[in-house]
Each structure stands twice: as C-alpha cells, then as structure tokens.
Amino acid sequence: NSLATVEYAKMLSTGGLATNAGCGSTWCTTSSLPSARYWFGMTAANGYIYIIGGWNHTATPKTVGGAAYALANANGSLGSFTTTNEPPLRFRGHTVEIYNGYIYVTDGQYGTPNDGLSGPQNLIYYAPILANGSIGYWSKGGVNFSQSSAFHSTVVYQNRL
C-alpha cells in the first residue's frame, strides 16, 4: 500500500532504539508526505529531509512526480513538507544522494503520471540545493551509468558515486 505517514524513532548510542522517542511510544508520527507513495527516494542534508518521486498504487497506479523537503527538528519530528523543483522525469525505484551541495537522482524507472512500469534506466540528474533548503533547476548528469538498474542502492564516498 502507498503511505503518506512518516514515523521516527530515537536511536541509542548502544545501537538499539529507545522505547520512548518522546511521544510515549517507540515510533512517533510526524508531518505527512505531500502524497501517498512507495518506491521513492529519500535523503537528508543540512537539517532538511528530501523526498523525490515514487509510485502510488491506487485504483489507477501511477508514477508520482515531484520533489519536497522538510526541516528536521532537533526532537526528531519534521516541519511541513514544501514542494520544490522536481526532476524533468517522474522516477520510481531510483536512488537519491547528496554531495557538495547538489542532490542526485540515479537510475530507476520513469514515465508519465498514469503509466505502467517502464524498464530500468541508466540516467543521472542533479540539481543544486539552495540556501533555503529548496532545490534549484535540474540538469542531466553528462554521463550515464554503464548499466541500467532500478530498485538498487548507491552511496557517495570520498567524492565518488
């Protein structure tokens, strides 16, 4: 099922989760996503949480476009999500990474709002993260991955993707 609910838990220095995250439970509910979805990309930088794309499995399944960000509060809760510039394609099953003030969307599947699943892609798009937390205009990465993939993982380490 597609969900818009966002929950958080307090992590302990010993590796476990606290039995009370500050709301009387292990898991606390905070600001909801702009729309219900799964297979989305999510990342964090400079005190903000970012979400891009996804899939909404309703009576008419569709790729969810859009990008949004929310301020991460010191207690673990989130401020309201604000929509921002979205990539030129609607992605699902992709990854989202941040490096040196830029946000990257890699591979995944893409399509129109009311499509079925497209095949895996090898695309990379990036955009600057602006001082207010919003995302600037998107550009194509210049080079693509050597192989197409979706529902994969990526990591940035020492200026390498």
CSV table of C-alpha atoms in Angstrom, one decimal:
chain,number,residue,atom,x,y,z
A,1,ASN,CA,0.0,0.0,0.0
A,2,SER,CA,1.1,3.5,-0.6
A,3,LEU,CA,1.5,5.6,2.5
A,4,ALA,CA,1.9,9.3,3.3
A,5,THR,CA,2.7,8.6,7.0
A,6,VAL,CA,6.2,9.5,8.3
A,7,GLU,CA,7.4,8.0,11.6
A,8,TYR,CA,10.6,8.3,13.5
A,9,ALA,CA,12.3,6.6,16.5
A,10,LYS,CA,15.2,7.7,18.8
A,11,MET,CA,18.4,5.8,18.2
A,12,LEU,CA,20.6,4.8,21.2
A,13,SER,CA,24.4,5.1,21.3
A,14,THR,CA,24.4,1.3,22.1
A,15,GLY,CA,22.8,0.6,18.7
A,16,GLY,CA,19.2,-0.1,19.7
A,17,LEU,CA,16.1,2.1,19.6
A,18,ALA,CA,14.6,3.9,22.6
A,19,THR,CA,11.3,2.5,24.0
A,20,ASN,CA,10.1,6.1,24.2
A,21,ALA,CA,11.0,8.5,21.3
A,22,GLY,CA,9.4,11.4,23.1
A,23,CYS,CA,5.8,10.7,22.2
A,24,GLY,CA,5.1,7.8,24.6
A,25,SER,CA,6.0,5.1,22.1
A,26,THR,CA,9.0,3.8,20.2
A,27,TRP,CA,7.7,5.2,16.9
A,28,CYS,CA,6.3,8.7,16.7
A,29,THR,CA,4.3,10.1,13.8
A,30,THR,CA,5.3,13.4,12.3
A,31,SER,CA,4.4,15.5,9.2
A,32,SER,CA,3.0,13.5,6.3
A,33,LEU,CA,4.4,13.3,2.9
A,34,PRO,CA,2.8,15.5,0.2
A,35,SER,CA,1.0,12.4,-1.2
A,36,ALA,CA,0.9,8.7,-0.6
A,37,ARG,CA,3.7,6.7,-2.3
A,38,TYR,CA,6.3,4.0,-2.1
A,39,TRP,CA,9.4,3.2,-4.2
A,40,PHE,CA,10.5,6.8,-3.6
A,41,GLY,CA,14.0,8.3,-3.0
A,42,MET,CA,14.8,10.0,0.3
A,43,THR,CA,17.9,11.6,1.7
A,44,ALA,CA,19.0,14.3,4.2
A,45,ALA,CA,21.4,17.3,4.2
A,46,ASN,CA,21.9,20.5,6.2
A,47,GLY,CA,19.0,19.9,8.5
A,48,TYR,CA,16.5,19.0,5.8
A,49,ILE,CA,14.9,15.8,4.7
A,50,TYR,CA,14.2,15.4,0.9
A,51,ILE,CA,11.8,13.1,-0.9
A,52,ILE,CA,11.7,12.6,-4.7
A,53,GLY,CA,9.3,10.7,-6.9
A,54,GLY,CA,7.8,7.3,-6.1
A,55,TRP,CA,4.8,5.1,-7.1
A,56,ASN,CA,1.2,5.4,-5.9
A,57,HIS,CA,-0.6,2.1,-6.1
A,58,THR,CA,-4.2,3.2,-6.1
A,59,ALA,CA,-7.1,2.1,-8.3
A,60,THR,CA,-5.1,3.8,-11.1
A,61,PRO,CA,-1.4,3.1,-10.4
A,62,LYS,CA,0.9,5.9,-11.3
A,63,THR,CA,4.4,7.3,-11.0
A,64,VAL,CA,4.4,10.1,-8.5
A,65,GLY,CA,6.3,13.1,-9.7
A,66,GLY,CA,7.6,15.9,-7.5
A,67,ALA,CA,10.2,16.8,-5.0
A,68,ALA,CA,9.6,18.1,-1.5
A,69,TYR,CA,11.7,18.9,1.6
A,70,ALA,CA,11.0,19.4,5.3
A,71,LEU,CA,13.0,20.9,8.1
A,72,ALA,CA,14.3,18.2,10.6
A,73,ASN,CA,13.6,19.4,14.1
A,74,ALA,CA,16.0,18.7,17.0
A,75,ASN,CA,13.5,16.4,18.6
A,76,GLY,CA,13.2,14.2,15.5
A,77,SER,CA,9.9,15.5,14.2
A,78,LEU,CA,9.7,17.2,10.8
A,79,GLY,CA,8.3,20.5,9.7
A,80,SER,CA,5.7,20.5,6.9
A,81,PHE,CA,6.9,19.3,3.6
A,82,THR,CA,7.3,22.0,0.9
A,83,THR,CA,7.2,21.2,-2.8
A,84,THR,CA,10.2,22.3,-4.8
A,85,ASN,CA,11.7,21.9,-8.3
A,86,GLU,CA,11.2,18.4,-9.5
A,87,PRO,CA,13.4,16.4,-11.9
A,88,PRO,CA,12.3,16.5,-15.6
A,89,LEU,CA,11.2,12.9,-15.4
A,90,ARG,CA,8.9,11.0,-12.9
A,91,PHE,CA,11.1,8.5,-11.1
A,92,ARG,CA,10.4,5.4,-9.0
A,93,GLY,CA,12.8,2.7,-7.8
A,94,HIS,CA,15.6,5.2,-8.0
A,95,THR,CA,18.2,6.4,-5.5
A,96,VAL,CA,18.8,9.9,-4.2
A,97,GLU,CA,22.2,11.1,-3.0
A,98,ILE,CA,23.7,14.4,-1.9
A,99,TYR,CA,27.2,15.6,-2.4
A,100,ASN,CA,28.9,19.0,-2.2
A,101,GLY,CA,25.6,21.0,-2.2
A,102,TYR,CA,24.0,19.0,-5.0
A,103,ILE,CA,21.2,16.4,-5.0
A,104,TYR,CA,21.4,13.5,-7.4
A,105,VAL,CA,18.7,11.1,-8.8
A,106,THR,CA,20.1,8.0,-10.3
A,107,ASP,CA,18.6,5.2,-12.5
A,108,GLY,CA,15.3,3.7,-11.6
A,109,GLN,CA,12.2,3.6,-13.8
A,110,TYR,CA,10.3,6.6,-15.1
A,111,GLY,CA,7.3,7.5,-17.1
A,112,THR,CA,4.1,9.6,-17.2
A,113,PRO,CA,1.6,10.1,-14.4
A,114,ASN,CA,-0.6,7.2,-15.4
A,115,ASP,CA,1.8,4.7,-16.8
A,116,GLY,CA,2.7,1.1,-16.1
A,117,LEU,CA,6.3,0.2,-15.2
A,118,SER,CA,9.0,1.2,-17.6
A,119,GLY,CA,12.2,-0.8,-17.8
A,120,PRO,CA,15.3,0.1,-15.7
A,121,GLN,CA,17.2,3.2,-16.8
A,122,ASN,CA,20.8,4.4,-16.5
A,123,LEU,CA,20.1,8.2,-16.2
A,124,ILE,CA,21.6,10.6,-13.7
A,125,TYR,CA,20.1,14.1,-12.9
A,126,TYR,CA,21.4,16.6,-10.5
A,127,ALA,CA,20.4,20.0,-9.0
A,128,PRO,CA,21.8,22.5,-6.5
A,129,ILE,CA,20.4,22.6,-3.0
A,130,LEU,CA,19.8,26.3,-2.3
A,131,ALA,CA,20.5,28.1,0.9
A,132,ASN,CA,16.8,28.0,2.0
A,133,GLY,CA,16.7,24.2,1.5
A,134,SER,CA,14.8,24.2,-1.8
A,135,ILE,CA,16.1,22.5,-4.9
A,136,GLY,CA,17.3,24.5,-7.9
A,137,TYR,CA,17.0,23.6,-11.5
A,138,TRP,CA,17.8,20.1,-12.7
A,139,SER,CA,20.4,19.1,-15.3
A,140,LYS,CA,21.2,15.8,-16.9
A,141,GLY,CA,24.4,14.2,-15.4
A,142,GLY,CA,26.5,14.4,-18.6
A,143,VAL,CA,27.4,10.7,-18.3
A,144,ASN,CA,25.1,7.7,-17.5
A,145,PHE,CA,25.8,4.6,-15.6
A,146,SER,CA,27.3,1.8,-17.7
A,147,GLN,CA,24.3,-0.4,-17.0
A,148,SER,CA,20.6,0.2,-16.4
A,149,SER,CA,19.2,-0.5,-12.9
A,150,ALA,CA,16.2,0.0,-10.7
A,151,PHE,CA,15.5,-0.8,-7.1
A,152,HIS,CA,19.2,-0.7,-6.3
A,153,SER,CA,21.4,1.2,-3.8
A,154,THR,CA,24.0,3.9,-4.3
A,155,VAL,CA,26.4,5.6,-1.9
A,156,VAL,CA,28.6,8.7,-2.1
A,157,TYR,CA,32.0,8.2,-0.6
A,158,GLN,CA,35.1,10.4,-1.0
A,159,ASN,CA,33.6,12.3,-4.0
A,160,ARG,CA,32.7,9.0,-5.7
A,161,LEU,CA,29.2,7.8,-6.6
